[in-house]
Short mmCIF file of C-alpha atoms in Angstrom, two decimals:
data_model
loop_
_atom_site.label_atom_id
_atom_site.label_comp_id
_atom_site.label_asym_id
_atom_site.label_seq_id
_atom_site.Cartn_x
_atom_site.Cartn_y
_atom_site.Cartn_z
CA MET E 1 -20.06 -27.51 0.47
CA GLY E 2 -19.66 -31.26 0.21
CA THR E 3 -17.95 -30.83 -3.16
CA PHE E 4 -15.53 -28.28 -1.69
CA CYS E 5 -14.65 -30.61 1.19
CA SER E 6 -14.03 -33.45 -1.21
CA VAL E 7 -11.55 -31.26 -3.10
CA ILE E 8 -9.44 -30.34 -0.09
CA LYS E 9 -9.17 -33.82 1.42
CA PHE E 10 -5.57 -34.95 1.81
CA GLU E 11 -5.93 -37.85 -0.56
CA ASN E 12 -7.06 -35.48 -3.32
CA LEU E 13 -3.99 -33.24 -3.08
CA GLN E 14 -2.27 -35.56 -5.52
CA GLU E 15 -4.75 -34.31 -8.10
CA LEU E 16 -2.78 -31.04 -8.23
CA LYS E 17 -0.40 -32.76 -10.60
CA ARG E 18 -3.13 -32.52 -13.23
CA LEU E 19 -2.16 -28.85 -13.58
CA CYS E 20 1.22 -29.90 -14.98
CA HIS E 21 -0.10 -30.52 -18.48
CA TRP E 22 -0.31 -28.39 -21.62
CA GLY E 23 -4.13 -28.43 -21.59
CA PRO E 24 -4.76 -26.78 -18.18
CA ILE E 25 -1.77 -24.45 -18.64
CA ILE E 26 -3.15 -23.07 -21.92
CA ALA E 27 -6.74 -22.96 -20.65
CA LEU E 28 -5.83 -21.08 -17.47
CA LEU E 29 -3.58 -18.66 -19.37
CA VAL E 30 -6.41 -17.84 -21.78
CA ILE E 31 -8.85 -17.33 -18.89
CA ALA E 32 -6.36 -15.15 -16.99
CA ILE E 33 -5.45 -12.99 -20.01
CA CYS E 34 -9.05 -12.48 -21.18
CA SER E 35 -10.31 -11.71 -17.65
CA THR E 36 -7.48 -9.30 -16.86
CA MET E 37 -7.76 -7.41 -20.15
CA ALA E 38 -11.55 -7.24 -19.86
CA MET E 39 -11.29 -5.77 -16.34
CA ILE E 40 -8.64 -3.25 -17.38
CA ASP E 41 -10.68 -2.18 -20.42
CA SER E 42 -13.80 -2.03 -18.28
CA VAL E 43 -12.06 0.38 -15.87
CA LEU E 44 -10.88 2.55 -18.79
CA TRP E 45 -14.22 2.56 -20.59
CA TYR E 46 -16.82 2.44 -17.80
CA TRP E 47 -15.33 3.42 -14.42
CA PRO E 48 -17.02 1.17 -11.82
CA LEU E 49 -17.10 3.64 -8.91
CA HIS E 50 -18.79 6.52 -10.74
CA THR E 51 -22.08 4.95 -11.81
CA THR E 52 -24.34 2.07 -10.84
CA GLY E 53 -24.05 0.67 -14.36
CA GLY E 54 -20.27 0.70 -14.15
CA SER E 55 -20.37 -1.12 -10.81
CA VAL E 56 -22.79 -3.75 -12.14
CA ASN E 57 -20.64 -4.24 -15.25
CA PHE E 58 -17.47 -4.74 -13.19
CA ILE E 59 -19.18 -7.10 -10.71
CA MET E 60 -20.52 -9.16 -13.62
CA LEU E 61 -16.98 -9.48 -15.03
CA ILE E 62 -15.68 -10.72 -11.69
CA ASN E 63 -18.66 -13.07 -11.41
CA TRP E 64 -17.94 -14.61 -14.83
CA THR E 65 -14.31 -15.22 -13.88
CA VAL E 66 -15.15 -16.73 -10.49
CA MET E 67 -17.88 -19.00 -11.87
CA ILE E 68 -15.76 -20.13 -14.84
CA LEU E 69 -12.79 -20.98 -12.60
CA TYR E 70 -15.01 -22.66 -10.00
CA ASN E 71 -16.60 -25.00 -12.53
CA TYR E 72 -13.28 -25.56 -14.32
CA PHE E 73 -11.44 -26.64 -11.16
CA ASN E 74 -14.48 -28.59 -10.01
CA ALA E 75 -14.47 -30.57 -13.25
CA MET E 76 -10.71 -31.10 -13.00
CA PHE E 77 -10.18 -31.99 -9.34
CA VAL E 78 -13.47 -33.66 -8.37
CA GLY E 79 -13.16 -35.81 -11.45
CA PRO E 80 -15.68 -38.14 -13.07
CA GLY E 81 -15.68 -40.83 -10.38
CA PHE E 82 -13.98 -44.17 -10.91
CA VAL E 83 -15.28 -47.71 -10.54
CA PRO E 84 -13.67 -49.13 -7.37
CA LEU E 85 -10.77 -51.48 -8.03
CA GLY E 86 -11.88 -55.09 -7.84
CA TRP E 87 -15.54 -54.15 -8.09
CA LYS E 88 -18.11 -56.80 -8.92
CA PRO E 89 -21.92 -56.83 -8.88
CA GLU E 90 -23.73 -57.87 -5.71
CA SER E 91 -25.31 -60.79 -7.51
CA SER E 92 -22.75 -63.08 -9.05
CA GLN E 93 -25.28 -63.98 -11.76
CA ASP E 94 -25.18 -60.37 -13.03
CA SER E 95 -21.52 -60.66 -13.89
CA MET E 96 -22.43 -62.56 -17.04
CA TYR E 97 -23.91 -59.33 -18.43
CA LEU E 98 -20.81 -57.23 -17.75
CA GLN E 99 -17.37 -56.81 -19.32
CA TYR E 100 -14.32 -57.54 -17.24
CA CYS E 101 -11.40 -55.06 -17.09
CA LYS E 102 -8.07 -56.81 -16.68
CA VAL E 103 -6.28 -53.53 -15.81
CA CYS E 104 -8.61 -52.60 -12.94
CA GLN E 105 -9.23 -56.24 -12.02
CA ALA E 106 -12.92 -55.41 -11.84
CA TYR E 107 -16.13 -55.65 -13.80
CA LYS E 108 -17.17 -52.60 -15.78
CA ALA E 109 -20.31 -51.15 -14.23
CA PRO E 110 -23.14 -50.14 -16.58
CA ARG E 111 -22.25 -46.98 -18.56
CA SER E 112 -18.62 -47.15 -17.43
CA HIS E 113 -15.63 -47.42 -19.75
CA HIS E 114 -11.89 -47.80 -19.26
CA CYS E 115 -9.82 -44.68 -19.94
CA ARG E 116 -6.30 -45.33 -21.17
CA LYS E 117 -5.16 -41.87 -20.07
CA CYS E 118 -6.48 -42.16 -16.51
CA ASN E 119 -5.81 -45.92 -16.46
CA ARG E 120 -9.07 -46.47 -14.60
CA CYS E 121 -12.63 -47.47 -15.37
CA VAL E 122 -14.67 -44.24 -15.38
CA MET E 123 -18.29 -44.12 -14.24
CA LYS E 124 -20.63 -42.86 -16.97
CA MET E 125 -17.65 -41.88 -19.07
CA ASP E 126 -18.26 -39.27 -21.76
CA HIS E 127 -14.71 -38.55 -22.95
CA HIS E 128 -11.22 -37.69 -21.76
CA CYS E 129 -10.71 -33.93 -22.03
CA PRO E 130 -7.13 -32.64 -22.39
CA TRP E 131 -8.16 -29.13 -21.32
CA ILE E 132 -8.98 -30.33 -17.80
CA ASN E 133 -6.51 -33.24 -18.02
CA ASN E 134 -9.22 -35.53 -16.72
CA CYS E 135 -12.24 -37.48 -17.85
CA CYS E 136 -15.74 -36.07 -18.08
CA GLY E 137 -18.18 -38.44 -16.42
CA TYR E 138 -20.61 -39.11 -13.60
CA GLN E 139 -19.45 -36.66 -10.92
CA ASN E 140 -18.19 -33.75 -13.02
CA HIS E 141 -20.52 -33.84 -16.03
CA ALA E 142 -22.55 -30.89 -14.72
CA SER E 143 -19.48 -28.81 -13.79
CA PHE E 144 -17.85 -29.45 -17.16
CA THR E 145 -21.02 -28.47 -19.03
CA MET E 146 -21.44 -25.32 -16.91
CA PHE E 147 -17.85 -24.39 -17.73
CA LEU E 148 -18.60 -24.78 -21.45
CA LEU E 149 -21.70 -22.60 -21.01
CA LEU E 150 -20.16 -19.85 -18.89
CA ALA E 151 -16.89 -19.51 -20.82
CA PRO E 152 -18.55 -18.33 -24.09
CA LEU E 153 -20.92 -16.03 -22.15
CA GLY E 154 -17.96 -14.47 -20.35
CA CYS E 155 -16.12 -14.13 -23.68
CA ILE E 156 -19.12 -12.38 -25.24
CA HIS E 157 -19.19 -9.90 -22.36
CA ALA E 158 -15.41 -9.38 -22.63
CA ALA E 159 -15.62 -8.97 -26.42
CA PHE E 160 -18.33 -6.34 -25.98
CA ILE E 161 -16.09 -4.42 -23.59
CA PHE E 162 -13.12 -4.71 -25.99
CA VAL E 163 -15.24 -3.38 -28.88
CA MET E 164 -16.69 -0.52 -26.81
CA THR E 165 -13.24 0.44 -25.53
CA MET E 166 -11.79 0.56 -29.04
CA TYR E 167 -14.87 2.36 -30.35
CA THR E 168 -14.59 4.95 -27.57
CA GLN E 169 -10.92 5.50 -28.33
CA LEU E 170 -11.62 5.74 -32.06
CA TYR E 171 -14.54 8.12 -31.52
CA ASN E 172 -12.48 10.43 -29.30
CA ARG E 173 -9.55 10.30 -31.72
CA MET E 174 -11.67 11.18 -34.76
CA LYS E 175 -13.45 13.94 -32.85
CA ILE E 176 -10.22 15.79 -32.12
CA ILE E 177 -8.82 15.13 -35.63
CA LEU E 178 -11.91 16.68 -37.22
CA ARG E 179 -11.28 19.74 -35.06
CA ASN E 180 -7.56 19.68 -35.96
CA LYS E 181 -6.52 19.23 -32.34
CA THR E 182 -4.48 16.84 -30.26
CA SER E 183 -5.44 15.48 -26.84
CA ILE E 184 -3.05 17.93 -25.17
CA GLU E 185 -4.43 20.86 -27.18
CA SER E 186 -7.98 19.91 -26.19
CA TRP E 187 -6.87 20.01 -22.56
CA ILE E 188 -5.20 23.42 -23.08
CA GLU E 189 -8.41 24.78 -24.63
CA GLU E 190 -10.45 23.46 -21.70
CA LYS E 191 -8.08 25.10 -19.21
CA ALA E 192 -8.25 28.36 -21.20
CA LYS E 193 -12.02 28.47 -20.75
CA ASP E 194 -11.61 27.67 -17.06
CA ARG E 195 -9.03 30.45 -16.63
CA ILE E 196 -11.22 33.04 -18.35
CA GLN E 197 -14.26 32.00 -16.29
CA TYR E 198 -12.30 31.92 -13.02
CA TYR E 199 -10.95 35.46 -13.43
CA GLN E 200 -14.10 36.68 -15.26
CA LEU E 201 -12.00 38.10 -18.07
CA ASP E 202 -13.43 39.89 -21.08
CA GLU E 203 -11.65 37.73 -23.63
CA VAL E 204 -12.36 34.70 -25.79
CA PHE E 205 -9.84 32.00 -26.62
CA VAL E 206 -10.10 30.83 -30.25
CA PHE E 207 -8.20 27.68 -31.15
CA PRO E 208 -5.99 28.86 -34.04
CA TYR E 209 -5.55 25.63 -36.02
CA ASP E 210 -9.20 24.68 -36.55
CA MET E 211 -9.70 25.61 -40.21
CA GLY E 212 -13.48 25.74 -39.81
CA SER E 213 -13.98 22.78 -42.15
CA ARG E 214 -13.90 19.16 -41.01
CA TRP E 215 -12.66 18.07 -44.42
CA LYS E 216 -9.73 20.53 -44.33
CA ASN E 217 -8.88 19.42 -40.79
CA PHE E 218 -9.11 15.77 -41.85
CA LYS E 219 -6.74 16.32 -44.79
CA GLN E 220 -4.04 17.71 -42.51
CA VAL E 221 -3.71 14.25 -40.93
CA PHE E 222 -4.76 11.83 -43.69
CA THR E 223 -3.31 12.23 -47.18
CA TRP E 224 -3.12 9.89 -50.19
CA SER E 225 0.67 9.83 -49.92
CA GLY E 226 0.57 8.95 -46.24
CA VAL E 227 2.76 11.97 -45.45
CA PRO E 228 1.06 14.69 -43.32
CA GLU E 229 0.78 18.18 -44.75
CA GLY E 230 3.32 20.85 -43.83
CA ASP E 231 6.73 20.64 -42.19
CA GLY E 232 5.57 20.14 -38.58
CA LEU E 233 6.96 23.52 -37.48
CA GLU E 234 4.59 26.05 -39.02
CA TRP E 235 0.87 25.49 -39.49
CA PRO E 236 -1.97 27.11 -41.40
CA ILE E 237 -4.14 29.14 -39.04
CA ARG E 238 -7.66 30.48 -39.07
CA GLU E 239 -8.46 34.13 -39.63
CA GLY E 240 -7.95 36.38 -36.62
CA CYS E 241 -5.20 34.21 -35.09
CA HIS E 242 -1.47 33.89 -35.57
CA GLN E 243 1.14 31.18 -35.16
CA TYR E 244 1.66 31.86 -31.46
CA SER E 245 -1.94 32.14 -30.22
CA LEU E 246 -1.71 28.71 -28.58
CA THR E 247 1.74 29.22 -27.07
CA ILE E 248 0.68 32.59 -25.62
CA GLU E 249 -2.23 30.86 -23.92
CA GLN E 250 0.15 28.22 -22.55
CA LEU E 251 2.37 30.93 -21.03
CA LYS E 252 -0.70 32.50 -19.39
CA GLN E 253 -1.69 29.12 -17.95
CA LYS E 254 1.83 28.53 -16.62
CA ALA E 255 1.69 31.87 -14.79
CA ASP E 256 -1.83 31.13 -13.57
CA LYS E 257 -0.74 27.73 -12.26
CA ARG E 258 1.87 29.34 -10.04
CA VAL E 259 -0.74 31.75 -8.65
CA ARG E 260 -3.42 29.14 -8.05
CA SER E 261 -1.21 26.37 -6.68
CA VAL E 262 -1.97 25.30 -3.10
CA ARG E 263 0.55 24.50 -0.37
CA TYR E 264 -0.02 21.22 1.50
CA LYS E 265 1.70 19.65 4.49
CA VAL E 266 2.28 15.88 4.57
CA ILE E 267 0.55 14.32 7.58
CA GLU E 268 1.00 10.66 6.63
CA ASP E 269 3.84 8.75 4.99
CA TYR E 270 3.32 7.46 1.44
CA SER E 271 5.63 4.95 -0.25
CA GLY E 272 5.00 6.11 -3.80
CA SER E 273 3.20 2.92 -4.88
CA CYS E 274 0.82 3.13 -7.83
CA CYS E 275 -2.23 1.65 -6.09
CA PRO E 276 -1.75 1.86 -2.28
CA LEU E 277 -4.02 -0.54 -0.42
CA ASN E 278 -3.40 1.09 2.95
CA LYS E 279 -4.81 4.48 1.86
CA GLY E 280 -8.40 3.37 1.47
CA ILE E 281 -10.39 1.42 -1.08
CA LYS E 282 -11.46 4.53 -3.01
CA THR E 283 -7.88 5.77 -3.30
CA PHE E 284 -6.81 2.30 -4.47
CA PHE E 285 -9.42 2.07 -7.22
CA THR E 286 -9.19 5.69 -8.38
CA SER E 287 -5.44 5.75 -8.97
CA PRO E 288 -4.77 8.06 -11.97
CA CYS E 289 -4.53 6.06 -15.19
CA THR E 290 -1.34 7.70 -16.40
CA GLU E 291 2.38 7.04 -16.69
CA GLU E 292 3.13 10.16 -14.66
CA PRO E 293 5.13 9.25 -11.54
CA ARG E 294 3.95 8.91 -7.95
CA ILE E 295 6.15 10.65 -5.40
CA PRO E 296 6.94 9.15 -1.99
CA LEU E 297 6.09 11.40 0.95
CA GLN E 298 7.34 11.66 4.49
CA LYS E 299 5.47 13.25 7.35
CA GLY E 300 6.36 16.92 7.76
CA GLU E 301 7.26 17.61 4.11
CA PHE E 302 5.51 20.29 2.04
CA ILE E 303 3.92 19.96 -1.40
CA LEU E 304 2.81 22.62 -3.85
CA ALA E 305 -0.26 21.08 -5.56
CA THR E 306 -1.15 22.33 -9.03
CA ARG E 307 -3.99 20.01 -10.03
CA GLY E 308 -6.07 17.30 -8.52
CA LEU E 309 -8.71 14.61 -8.72
CA ARG E 310 -11.22 13.60 -6.08
CA TYR E 311 -8.82 11.33 -4.19
CA TRP E 312 -5.44 12.26 -5.68
CA LEU E 313 -3.35 15.41 -6.07
CA TYR E 314 -0.50 16.33 -8.39
CA GLY E 315 2.23 18.70 -7.41
CA ASP E 316 5.86 19.59 -6.71
CA LYS E 317 7.66 18.66 -3.52
CA ILE E 318 9.11 21.75 -1.84
CA LEU E 319 12.72 20.72 -1.43
CA GLY E 320 14.05 23.84 0.31
CA ASP E 321 17.78 23.83 0.93
CA SER E 322 18.13 20.05 0.86
CA LEU E 323 18.05 19.54 -2.90
CA ILE E 324 18.32 15.97 -4.14
CA GLU E 325 21.56 15.51 -6.03
CA GLY E 326 21.01 15.85 -9.78
CA VAL E 327 17.27 16.55 -9.40
CA SER E 328 15.85 20.06 -9.67
CA ARG E 329 12.18 19.11 -9.20
CA VAL E 330 10.35 16.20 -7.63
CA ARG E 331 6.76 16.10 -8.84
CA GLY E 332 4.02 13.57 -9.33
CA TRP E 333 0.78 12.16 -7.95
CA PHE E 334 0.05 11.39 -4.30
CA PRO E 335 -3.09 10.48 -2.28
CA ARG E 336 -5.13 13.41 -1.07
CA ASN E 337 -5.67 11.86 2.37
CA CYS E 338 -1.90 11.95 3.05
CA VAL E 339 -1.80 15.75 3.17
CA GLU E 340 -3.63 18.67 4.70
CA LYS E 341 -3.91 22.20 3.41
CA CYS E 342 -1.66 24.74 5.09
CA PRO E 343 -3.56 27.39 7.11
CA CYS E 344 -2.34 30.24 4.91
CA ASP E 345 -3.75 28.55 1.79
CA ALA E 346 -6.89 27.24 3.47
CA ASP E 347 -8.23 30.78 3.75
CA THR E 348 -7.94 31.56 0.05
CA ASP E 349 -8.97 28.03 -1.05
CA PRO E 350 -8.26 28.34 -4.82
CA VAL E 351 -9.63 25.68 -7.14
CA LEU E 352 -6.99 23.34 -8.53
CA GLU E 353 -6.95 22.36 -12.19
CA GLY E 354 -9.20 19.40 -12.80
CA GLU E 355 -11.11 19.72 -9.54
CA LYS E 356 -14.18 21.56 -10.85
CA LYS E 357 -15.26 18.76 -13.09
CA ASN E 358 -14.56 16.14 -10.43
CA ARG E 359 -16.59 17.65 -7.62
#
């Protein structure tokens, strides 16, 4: 607490000019970039609100950043401590054992040295560090050392998250390639199974482009020439399927989406911001990680929701007669707590796409 008070004293505000130097600018940029990317990757790889491990991981990342910045600014602004100008030992006889600094007009205390950069005699001077634009010495030796300790530890944690994020992406990518699918086709197959189970149909959806051999599937993407096989319009298919098996399933899902969509009434205005703080902390942190748009809502409007997450819904705004000029559909994500289900749809209560696995 005493250290914090010493930082915010009026006479120390002039120390803010130490930030205007290439060393602190580069150091703070590196800290900001590494911390931000680590937190973003952590959210993508290990969502903090779903598991205790994810929460601990995210809190540790924030803790590294806070502790690194605290010790960094402490070392910079508290400084090493300077020998008072005009200082001399209490006993005049002791001055014969000390060097005299003509710049500071004072004797150099034991373990102190004059810094040409700071233009002062520094108590217990270790060195002048350009990264904090200050000397390391008596008062900030511990903070500077803690910064040097915490920064690599935070970087190791961040590097681990970077590696795990890339590994997860690579693993998921190779898994779908070996099955000769794309991310969208995997989602279509998952919805096909959900549709068949929901209506209890006596049919089985077979993905037509999985050749039954991982090596054959692999060769359709990776070739020695670097050019993928085929012309991109027609594809080899497995036995029992034909070229339009997948597109037929897509048409069925489109029709099913219209049947299972739910009508909602807007009960609270929403600005369309990506991460709205005023809609609750859970809504803020669970904003869909997608480039799909968010749609602004006004109280009294109606929405036809087609899919949803725990705290967000996706759907089309029912425009009625007042069509927006040049726009045939207005669709996107919006917070679930901004709408309520219309009475006519509340009785049937169909399950939206994506909700089963998020309940």
